Tab-separated table of C-alpha atoms and ligand atoms in Angstrom:
chain	number	residue	atom	x	y	z
A	1	MET	CA	0.000	0.000	0.000
A	2	ALA	CA	1.221	3.450	-0.874
A	3	THR	CA	2.194	5.865	1.881
A	4	PHE	CA	0.418	8.672	0.086
A	5	ASN	CA	-2.971	8.206	-1.515
A	6	ALA	CA	-5.097	10.371	-3.766
A	7	VAL	CA	-8.347	11.781	-2.358
A	8	LYS	CA	-11.435	11.824	-4.556
A	9	ILE	CA	-13.018	15.273	-4.466
A	10	SER	CA	-15.659	15.046	-7.221
A	11	GLU	CA	-16.935	12.666	-9.894
A	12	SER	CA	-13.660	12.580	-11.826
A	13	VAL	CA	-11.234	14.747	-9.844
A	14	TYR	CA	-8.677	13.558	-7.312
A	15	TRP	CA	-6.522	15.654	-5.018
A	16	VAL	CA	-2.913	14.531	-5.455
A	17	GLY	CA	-1.076	17.340	-3.652
A	18	ALA	CA	1.387	17.456	-0.771
A	19	ILE	CA	1.038	18.453	2.876
A	20	ASP	CA	3.806	20.615	4.321
A	21	TRP	CA	3.315	20.373	8.071
A	22	THR	CA	6.556	22.148	8.925
A	23	ILE	CA	6.792	25.295	6.800
A	24	ARG	CA	6.704	28.378	9.016
A	25	GLU	CA	7.920	31.063	6.597
A	26	PHE	CA	6.633	31.729	3.101
A	27	HIS	CA	8.488	34.616	1.454
A	28	GLY	CA	8.109	36.864	4.460
A	29	TYR	CA	4.747	35.539	5.619
A	30	ALA	CA	4.632	33.526	8.885
A	31	THR	CA	2.738	30.318	8.134
A	32	HIS	CA	1.933	29.257	11.690
A	33	ARG	CA	-0.166	26.277	10.608
A	34	GLY	CA	1.972	24.982	7.718
A	35	SER	CA	0.532	24.653	4.215
A	36	THR	CA	-0.438	22.331	1.406
A	37	TYR	CA	0.539	22.450	-2.259
A	38	ASN	CA	-2.515	21.171	-4.071
A	39	ALA	CA	-2.421	19.403	-7.405
A	40	TYR	CA	-5.407	17.740	-9.031
A	41	LEU	CA	-5.868	14.835	-11.374
A	42	ILE	CA	-8.860	14.779	-13.725
A	43	LEU	CA	-9.662	11.219	-14.763
A	44	ALA	CA	-11.193	12.188	-18.108
A	45	ASP	CA	-10.601	10.489	-21.482
A	46	LYS	CA	-7.511	12.675	-21.636
A	47	ILE	CA	-6.180	12.359	-18.100
A	48	THR	CA	-5.088	15.806	-16.956
A	49	LEU	CA	-2.906	17.025	-14.108
A	50	ILE	CA	-3.658	20.514	-12.796
A	51	ASP	CA	-0.507	22.072	-11.289
A	52	THR	CA	2.302	20.301	-9.488
A	53	VAL	CA	3.893	20.858	-6.058
A	54	LYS	CA	6.959	22.421	-4.470
A	55	ALA	CA	10.103	20.598	-5.620
A	56	PRO	CA	10.944	18.656	-2.420
A	57	PHE	CA	7.470	17.098	-2.475
A	58	VAL	CA	7.663	15.534	-5.947
A	59	GLU	CA	7.660	11.953	-4.642
A	60	GLU	CA	4.561	12.625	-2.562
A	61	LEU	CA	2.810	13.916	-5.687
A	62	LEU	CA	3.894	10.957	-7.800
A	63	GLU	CA	2.893	8.470	-5.144
A	64	ARG	CA	-0.583	9.966	-4.824
A	65	ILE	CA	-0.926	9.854	-8.622
A	66	ARG	CA	0.257	6.237	-8.695
A	67	SER	CA	-2.413	5.325	-6.137
A	68	VAL	CA	-5.037	5.852	-8.889
A	69	ILE	CA	-3.256	5.641	-12.277
A	70	ASN	CA	0.061	5.056	-13.946
A	71	PRO	CA	1.621	8.572	-14.172
A	72	GLU	CA	2.499	7.858	-17.801
A	73	ASP	CA	-1.238	7.777	-18.567
A	74	ILE	CA	-1.403	11.538	-18.008
A	75	ALA	CA	-2.102	13.183	-21.362
A	76	TYR	CA	-2.148	16.841	-20.396
A	77	ILE	CA	-0.604	19.010	-17.714
A	78	VAL	CA	-2.049	22.464	-16.999
A	79	SER	CA	0.051	24.957	-15.042
A	80	ASN	CA	-2.260	27.585	-13.556
A	81	HIS	CA	0.535	29.482	-11.770
A	82	THR	CA	4.283	29.710	-12.314
A	83	GLU	CA	5.343	30.395	-8.718
A	84	MET	CA	7.653	27.581	-7.630
A	85	ASP	CA	5.428	26.187	-4.894
A	86	HIS	CA	3.254	24.954	-7.809
A	87	SER	CA	5.737	24.496	-10.632
A	88	GLY	CA	8.943	23.583	-8.787
A	89	CYS	CA	8.808	19.963	-9.932
A	90	LEU	CA	7.113	20.569	-13.294
A	91	SER	CA	10.247	19.716	-15.215
A	92	GLU	CA	10.696	16.450	-13.315
A	93	ILE	CA	7.022	15.544	-13.741
A	94	ILE	CA	7.140	16.202	-17.489
A	95	ARG	CA	10.163	13.894	-17.724
A	96	ALA	CA	8.398	11.201	-15.688
A	97	VAL	CA	5.051	11.459	-17.454
A	98	HIS	CA	5.862	12.361	-21.081
A	99	PRO	CA	2.516	14.129	-21.551
A	100	GLU	CA	1.111	14.874	-24.988
A	101	LYS	CA	0.863	18.561	-24.137
A	102	VAL	CA	1.622	21.035	-21.353
A	103	PHE	CA	-0.506	24.169	-21.077
A	104	ALA	CA	-0.230	27.491	-19.281
A	105	SER	CA	-1.548	31.019	-19.751
A	106	VAL	CA	0.151	33.224	-22.349
A	107	MET	CA	2.228	34.841	-19.603
A	108	GLY	CA	2.719	31.475	-17.901
A	109	ALA	CA	4.176	29.894	-21.046
A	110	LYS	CA	6.745	32.684	-21.084
A	111	ALA	CA	7.433	32.737	-17.340
A	112	LEU	CA	7.878	28.972	-17.053
A	113	THR	CA	10.652	29.049	-19.623
A	114	GLN	CA	12.273	31.898	-17.663
A	115	HIS	CA	12.325	29.664	-14.578
A	116	PHE	CA	13.136	26.223	-15.926
A	117	THR	CA	14.700	24.346	-18.774
A	118	LEU	CA	11.659	22.349	-19.738
A	119	PRO	CA	11.819	19.249	-21.939
A	120	GLN	CA	8.661	20.297	-23.755
A	121	GLU	CA	7.071	23.378	-25.347
A	122	ILE	CA	4.315	25.029	-23.342
A	123	VAL	CA	1.062	25.634	-25.217
A	124	PRO	CA	-0.260	29.111	-24.336
A	125	LEU	CA	-3.917	29.590	-23.404
A	126	LYS	CA	-5.901	32.799	-23.248
A	127	THR	CA	-9.180	33.805	-21.656
A	128	GLY	CA	-12.090	32.052	-23.347
A	129	ASP	CA	-10.034	29.131	-24.641
A	130	GLU	CA	-11.409	25.664	-24.020
A	131	LEU	CA	-9.638	22.338	-23.984
A	132	SER	CA	-11.496	19.104	-24.738
A	133	LEU	CA	-10.486	16.207	-22.519
A	134	GLY	CA	-12.785	13.913	-24.521
A	135	ASN	CA	-15.695	13.454	-22.150
A	136	LYS	CA	-14.884	16.633	-20.132
A	137	THR	CA	-14.028	20.218	-20.961
A	138	LEU	CA	-11.739	22.734	-19.325
A	139	ALA	CA	-12.328	26.465	-19.828
A	140	PHE	CA	-9.677	29.039	-18.977
A	141	THR	CA	-9.610	32.578	-17.634
A	142	GLU	CA	-6.376	34.516	-17.333
A	143	THR	CA	-6.284	36.273	-13.944
A	144	ARG	CA	-3.262	38.480	-14.540
A	145	MET	CA	-1.724	39.914	-11.363
A	146	LEU	CA	-3.852	37.690	-9.147
A	147	HIS	CA	-1.274	37.478	-8.016
A	148	TRP	CA	1.390	36.982	-10.716
A	149	PRO	CA	1.161	37.988	-14.385
A	150	ASP	CA	0.843	34.304	-15.344
A	151	SER	CA	-2.009	33.385	-12.974
A	152	MET	CA	-4.950	31.568	-14.534
A	153	PHE	CA	-8.202	29.872	-13.476
A	154	SER	CA	-9.245	26.550	-15.034
A	155	TYR	CA	-12.912	25.534	-14.897
A	156	LEU	CA	-14.111	21.957	-15.357
A	157	LYS	CA	-17.451	22.618	-16.995
A	158	GLU	CA	-19.227	19.282	-16.505
A	159	GLU	CA	-18.516	19.282	-12.759
A	160	ARG	CA	-18.764	23.049	-12.211
A	161	LEU	CA	-15.382	22.900	-10.486
A	162	LEU	CA	-13.046	25.874	-10.438
A	163	PHE	CA	-9.290	25.324	-10.075
A	164	SER	CA	-8.428	28.709	-8.631
A	165	GLN	CA	-4.656	28.398	-8.000
A	166	ASP	CA	-3.764	30.750	-5.091
A	167	GLY	CA	-7.212	32.402	-5.088
A	168	PHE	CA	-9.504	31.351	-2.202
A	169	GLY	CA	-6.620	29.386	-0.692
A	170	MET	CA	-4.900	29.527	2.665
A	171	HIS	CA	-1.746	28.274	4.308
A	172	LEU	CA	-3.200	25.508	6.443
A	173	ALA	CA	-1.798	21.994	6.730
A	174	SER	CA	-4.515	19.544	7.721
A	175	GLU	CA	-5.568	15.981	7.111
A	176	GLU	CA	-9.022	17.288	6.191
A	177	ARG	CA	-9.363	18.105	2.492
A	178	PHE	CA	-12.603	20.102	2.668
A	179	THR	CA	-13.386	23.369	4.387
A	180	ASP	CA	-16.638	21.988	5.826
A	181	GLU	CA	-14.601	19.519	7.881
A	182	LEU	CA	-12.633	22.271	9.632
A	183	ASP	CA	-13.262	24.870	12.336
A	184	PRO	CA	-14.940	27.889	10.623
A	185	GLY	CA	-13.030	30.305	12.874
A	186	VAL	CA	-9.679	28.855	11.808
A	187	LEU	CA	-10.741	28.950	8.140
A	188	LYS	CA	-11.823	32.570	8.317
A	189	TYR	CA	-8.612	33.598	10.076
A	190	GLU	CA	-6.316	31.707	7.703
A	191	ALA	CA	-8.197	32.757	4.553
A	192	ALA	CA	-8.118	36.400	5.702
A	193	THR	CA	-4.421	36.162	6.589
A	194	TYR	CA	-3.702	34.733	3.140
A	195	PHE	CA	-5.713	37.467	1.454
A	196	ALA	CA	-3.993	40.199	3.488
A	197	ASN	CA	-0.478	38.929	2.828
A	198	ILE	CA	-0.753	37.783	-0.786
A	199	LEU	CA	-3.709	39.409	-2.513
A	200	LEU	CA	-4.272	42.766	-0.804
A	201	PRO	CA	-2.223	44.821	-3.313
A	202	TYR	CA	-4.574	43.618	-6.062
A	203	ALA	CA	-7.840	44.265	-4.213
A	204	ASN	CA	-9.315	46.304	-7.081
A	205	LEU	CA	-8.668	43.478	-9.544
A	206	ILE	CA	-10.381	41.037	-7.195
A	207	THR	CA	-13.515	43.161	-7.012
A	208	ALA	CA	-13.536	43.388	-10.822
A	209	LEU	CA	-13.050	39.617	-11.168
A	210	LEU	CA	-15.863	38.849	-8.705
A	211	ASP	CA	-18.146	41.204	-10.656
A	212	LYS	CA	-17.170	39.494	-13.911
A	213	VAL	CA	-17.853	36.021	-12.520
A	214	LYS	CA	-21.219	37.169	-11.153
A	215	ALA	CA	-22.212	38.793	-14.465
A	216	SER	CA	-21.207	35.681	-16.423
A	217	GLY	CA	-23.675	33.564	-14.435
A	218	LEU	CA	-20.979	30.915	-14.088
A	219	ASP	CA	-22.151	28.089	-11.827
A	220	ILE	CA	-19.498	26.967	-9.378
A	221	ASP	CA	-20.123	23.984	-7.104
A	222	VAL	CA	-16.535	23.438	-5.969
A	223	ILE	CA	-13.549	25.752	-5.608
A	224	ALA	CA	-10.271	23.851	-5.575
A	225	PRO	CA	-7.409	26.188	-4.658
A	226	ASP	CA	-3.680	25.433	-4.675
A	227	HIS	CA	-3.298	25.856	-0.902
A	228	GLY	CA	-5.372	24.530	1.980
A	229	PRO	CA	-8.783	22.871	1.952
A	230	ILE	CA	-11.319	22.694	-0.889
A	231	TRP	CA	-14.611	24.600	-0.843
A	232	ARG	CA	-17.642	22.391	-1.713
A	233	LYS	CA	-20.290	23.903	0.598
A	234	ASN	CA	-21.334	27.447	1.443
A	235	LEU	CA	-19.188	28.936	-1.319
A	236	SER	CA	-20.840	32.288	-0.720
A	237	ASP	CA	-18.953	32.488	2.613
A	238	ILE	CA	-15.578	32.792	0.928
A	239	LEU	CA	-16.820	34.736	-2.100
A	240	ASP	CA	-18.550	37.304	0.124
A	241	SER	CA	-15.519	37.525	2.394
A	242	TYR	CA	-13.283	38.256	-0.609
A	243	ARG	CA	-15.587	41.076	-1.625
A	244	VAL	CA	-15.500	42.562	1.886
A	245	TRP	CA	-11.734	42.216	2.238
A	246	ALA	CA	-11.149	43.706	-1.203
A	247	GLU	CA	-13.343	46.687	-0.378
A	248	GLN	CA	-11.402	47.439	2.851
A	249	LYS	CA	-14.217	49.462	4.280
A	250	PRO	CA	-12.723	50.875	7.476
A	251	THR	CA	-14.086	49.856	10.880
A	252	ASN	CA	-13.495	51.689	14.136
A	253	LYS	CA	-10.450	49.513	14.822
A	254	ALA	CA	-7.118	51.249	15.345
A	255	ILE	CA	-3.738	49.569	15.306
A	256	VAL	CA	-0.889	50.992	17.361
A	257	LEU	CA	2.340	49.658	15.921
A	258	TYR	CA	5.610	50.387	17.666
A	259	ASP	CA	8.965	49.160	18.876
A	260	THR	CA	10.974	50.448	21.791
A	261	MET	CA	14.574	50.631	23.051
A	262	TRP	CA	14.286	51.646	26.715
A	263	HIS	CA	10.470	51.696	27.064
A	264	SER	CA	10.010	55.402	26.257
A	265	THR	CA	8.237	54.732	22.952
A	266	GLU	CA	6.305	51.963	24.688
A	267	ARG	CA	5.009	54.408	27.302
A	268	MET	CA	3.987	56.747	24.513
A	269	ALA	CA	2.209	53.879	22.723
A	270	ARG	CA	0.204	53.059	25.834
A	271	ALA	CA	-0.858	56.701	26.196
A	272	VAL	CA	-1.915	56.751	22.520
A	273	GLU	CA	-3.841	53.534	23.159
A	274	GLU	CA	-5.775	55.119	26.038
A	275	GLY	CA	-6.603	58.171	23.929
A	276	LEU	CA	-7.875	56.020	21.100
A	277	ARG	CA	-10.043	54.003	23.443
A	278	GLU	CA	-11.418	57.108	25.137
A	279	GLY	CA	-12.319	58.359	21.664
A	280	GLY	CA	-14.381	55.228	21.001
A	281	ALA	CA	-11.969	53.198	18.878
A	282	ARG	CA	-11.271	49.503	19.318
A	283	VAL	CA	-7.529	49.229	19.790
A	284	LYS	CA	-4.996	46.567	18.888
A	285	VAL	CA	-1.492	47.290	20.168
A	286	MET	CA	1.301	45.452	18.367
A	287	ALA	CA	4.882	45.697	19.597
A	288	MET	CA	7.198	44.681	16.796
A	289	ASN	CA	9.553	42.904	19.187
A	290	ALA	CA	6.691	40.467	19.783
A	291	SER	CA	4.671	40.519	16.542
A	292	HIS	CA	5.244	39.217	13.045
A	293	ARG	CA	4.767	41.472	10.038
A	294	SER	CA	2.243	39.088	8.486
A	295	ASP	CA	0.096	39.146	11.638
A	296	VAL	CA	0.076	42.936	11.340
A	297	ALA	CA	-1.100	42.525	7.716
A	298	TYR	CA	-4.001	40.384	8.966
A	299	GLU	CA	-4.975	43.062	11.494
A	300	ILE	CA	-4.817	45.868	8.931
A	301	LEU	CA	-7.433	44.161	6.740
A	302	ASP	CA	-10.380	45.615	8.670
A	303	ALA	CA	-8.634	48.499	10.455
A	304	GLY	CA	-9.513	52.139	9.983
A	305	ALA	CA	-6.520	53.701	11.720
A	306	LEU	CA	-2.801	53.057	11.891
A	307	VAL	CA	-0.716	54.857	14.506
A	308	VAL	CA	3.012	54.149	14.468
A	309	GLY	CA	5.835	54.807	16.910
A	310	SER	CA	9.586	54.288	16.928
A	311	PRO	CA	12.701	55.327	18.777
A	312	THR	CA	15.414	57.087	16.795
A	313	LEU	CA	18.366	54.761	16.300
A	314	ASN	CA	21.401	56.250	14.546
A	315	ASN	CA	19.274	58.914	12.832
A	316	ASN	CA	16.721	56.403	11.599
A	317	ILE	CA	13.646	54.496	12.656
A	318	PHE	CA	14.083	51.170	14.407
A	319	PRO	CA	14.866	48.300	11.988
A	320	THR	CA	11.789	46.311	13.024
A	321	MET	CA	9.610	49.318	12.166
A	322	ALA	CA	11.349	49.731	8.807
A	323	ASP	CA	10.655	46.042	8.167
A	324	VAL	CA	6.958	46.074	8.948
A	325	LEU	CA	6.277	49.412	7.247
A	326	THR	CA	8.104	48.369	4.080
A	327	TYR	CA	5.985	45.223	4.055
A	328	LEU	CA	2.724	47.096	4.713
A	329	LYS	CA	3.516	49.756	2.113
A	330	GLY	CA	3.889	47.014	-0.495
A	331	LEU	CA	0.513	45.561	0.449
A	332	ARG	CA	-1.107	48.944	-0.286
A	333	PRO	CA	-3.812	48.969	2.410
A	334	LYS	CA	-6.518	51.562	1.745
A	335	ASN	CA	-8.799	53.911	3.677
A	336	LEU	CA	-6.626	54.490	6.734
A	337	VAL	CA	-6.218	57.513	8.975
A	338	GLY	CA	-3.241	57.751	11.286
A	339	ALA	CA	-0.407	59.561	13.008
A	340	ALA	CA	3.141	59.003	14.266
A	341	PHE	CA	5.115	59.358	17.474
A	342	GLY	CA	8.586	58.545	18.696
A	343	SER	CA	11.239	59.006	21.339
A	344	TYR	CA	14.874	59.939	20.843
A	345	GLY	CA	18.094	60.865	22.579
A	346	TRP	CA	19.616	63.765	20.653
A	347	SER	CA	18.752	63.823	16.938
A	348	GLY	CA	15.069	62.803	16.886
A	349	GLU	CA	14.309	61.919	13.253
A	350	SER	CA	12.055	58.887	13.857
A	351	ALA	CA	8.630	60.491	14.296
A	352	GLY	CA	9.071	62.647	11.189
A	353	GLN	CA	10.316	59.700	9.160
A	354	LEU	CA	7.345	57.618	10.252
A	355	ASN	CA	5.028	60.440	9.275
A	356	ASP	CA	6.621	60.537	5.806
A	357	ILE	CA	6.130	56.790	5.412
A	358	LEU	CA	2.465	57.091	6.396
A	359	ARG	CA	2.063	59.789	3.735
A	360	GLU	CA	3.697	57.542	1.146
A	361	MET	CA	1.206	54.868	2.153
A	362	LYS	CA	-1.579	57.395	1.480
A	363	VAL	CA	-2.684	57.307	5.124
A	364	GLU	CA	-4.635	60.446	6.042
A	365	ILE	CA	-2.512	62.142	8.702
A	366	VAL	CA	-4.718	63.375	11.516
A	367	ALA	CA	-2.203	65.013	13.859
A	368	GLU	CA	1.353	66.333	13.958
A	369	PRO	CA	3.907	63.757	15.163
A	370	VAL	CA	4.582	63.700	18.909
A	371	LYS	CA	8.233	63.484	19.954
A	372	SER	CA	9.816	62.789	23.317
A	373	GLN	CA	13.444	63.406	24.239
A	374	TYR	CA	14.582	60.506	26.404
A	375	VAL	CA	11.849	59.535	28.879
A	376	PRO	CA	8.381	61.021	28.172
A	377	THR	CA	7.180	63.611	30.662
A	378	GLN	CA	3.577	63.801	31.812
A	379	GLY	CA	3.187	66.607	29.266
A	380	VAL	CA	4.400	64.409	26.411
A	381	LEU	CA	2.165	61.550	27.544
A	382	ALA	CA	-0.774	63.975	27.527
A	383	GLN	CA	0.141	64.879	23.920
A	384	CYS	CA	0.176	61.187	23.035
A	385	HIS	CA	-3.208	60.727	24.683
A	386	ALA	CA	-4.539	63.710	22.697
A	387	LEU	CA	-3.071	62.250	19.486
A	388	GLY	CA	-4.950	59.004	20.119
A	389	LEU	CA	-8.137	60.923	20.870
A	390	ASN	CA	-7.828	62.976	17.667
A	391	VAL	CA	-7.254	59.885	15.555
A	392	ALA	CA	-10.297	58.187	17.147
A	393	ARG	CA	-12.463	61.259	16.494
A	394	ARG	CA	-11.442	61.376	12.827
A	395	LEU	CA	-11.969	57.631	12.572
A	396	LYS	CA	-15.496	58.038	13.909
A	397	GLU	CA	-16.212	60.623	11.193
A	398	VAL	CA	-14.790	58.369	8.490
A	399	VAL	CA	-16.631	55.247	9.636
A	400	GLY	CA	-19.856	57.209	10.138
B	1	FEO	FE1	1.097	29.558	-3.996
B	1	FEO	FE2	1.693	32.348	-5.729
B	1	FEO	O1	2.060	30.649	-5.148
């Protein structure tokens, strides 16, 4: 008996992916619960493999395939996404399988050859193209920049099953293959964390894609993503959540993000926190010596305010603050108000630098930065409290 078996997920589709229980870092994103790299086998007249897995997991993929068919019976391979967690063993699989054809989007065909020396030409597909598998049909939609230029959805028409590559996925290693077998709270958290860390910069494209899918009247019974469990029930839960997350309508939640050297900036942060709360905001305080940047990204998804603080270290902001703000800036969160504060010894650039970063992030600045030389006095703490109060008042106006 094989160690790794395929899991039937619909009439003709089997999950043949890999479970990565140990991964804790995914290009800057903390994957606390591991991940899966999903690949799917369609047992149609032309047996088709949708995506592959991260390179070290190639044997797991092959063994799951072997549990249902001889890998050499695969006629077609479709690569929905070039990123190496899905294509890392494509070359090896092509050599093992000798498929008739390998397909990818127009951009995917180009990108795959920029990553690998492949033993076979890639056939490019564009939106609207269909591929007959004999008794089944795949239809394709290019989803450029969701989240790479090559990204593509494949739709198995007869089973109303959407292979959505990274879309609607999450980093969650589990023995369960379906979302309805898992804790809804965990699903919502992990799906939101994935959205915040991977898809947030492309929120406008997601809204447009959801509108397009709705207008097309496309029936979807199953969404099979490339990470985490498969959606076969209550699909509106994840589709509606994507719409909400993409919209980033601000709530009355404020995040206070800071780091500290000798607790001066920390004291300021706590005074800001009290001001925010007194002003009616819900407050989440995140010290960057105890928080991961990707957990901050999760929190920003429904926040309305971002207040940031840092000591001045050698004329600059603290490195942990530079890290998290560089990351957040790249994710392009929208609809935030905010302000900055910081302590210093003699030069005092941090608060102003933080303010500049907030401006670059298009955060509406509500108050002038508050600065404290060395340890904050009661007067400085009162200014911090007032800063929090002012941010909360503006947030209340914005949220309505
Ligand atoms: Fe899961 Fe964009 O790769």
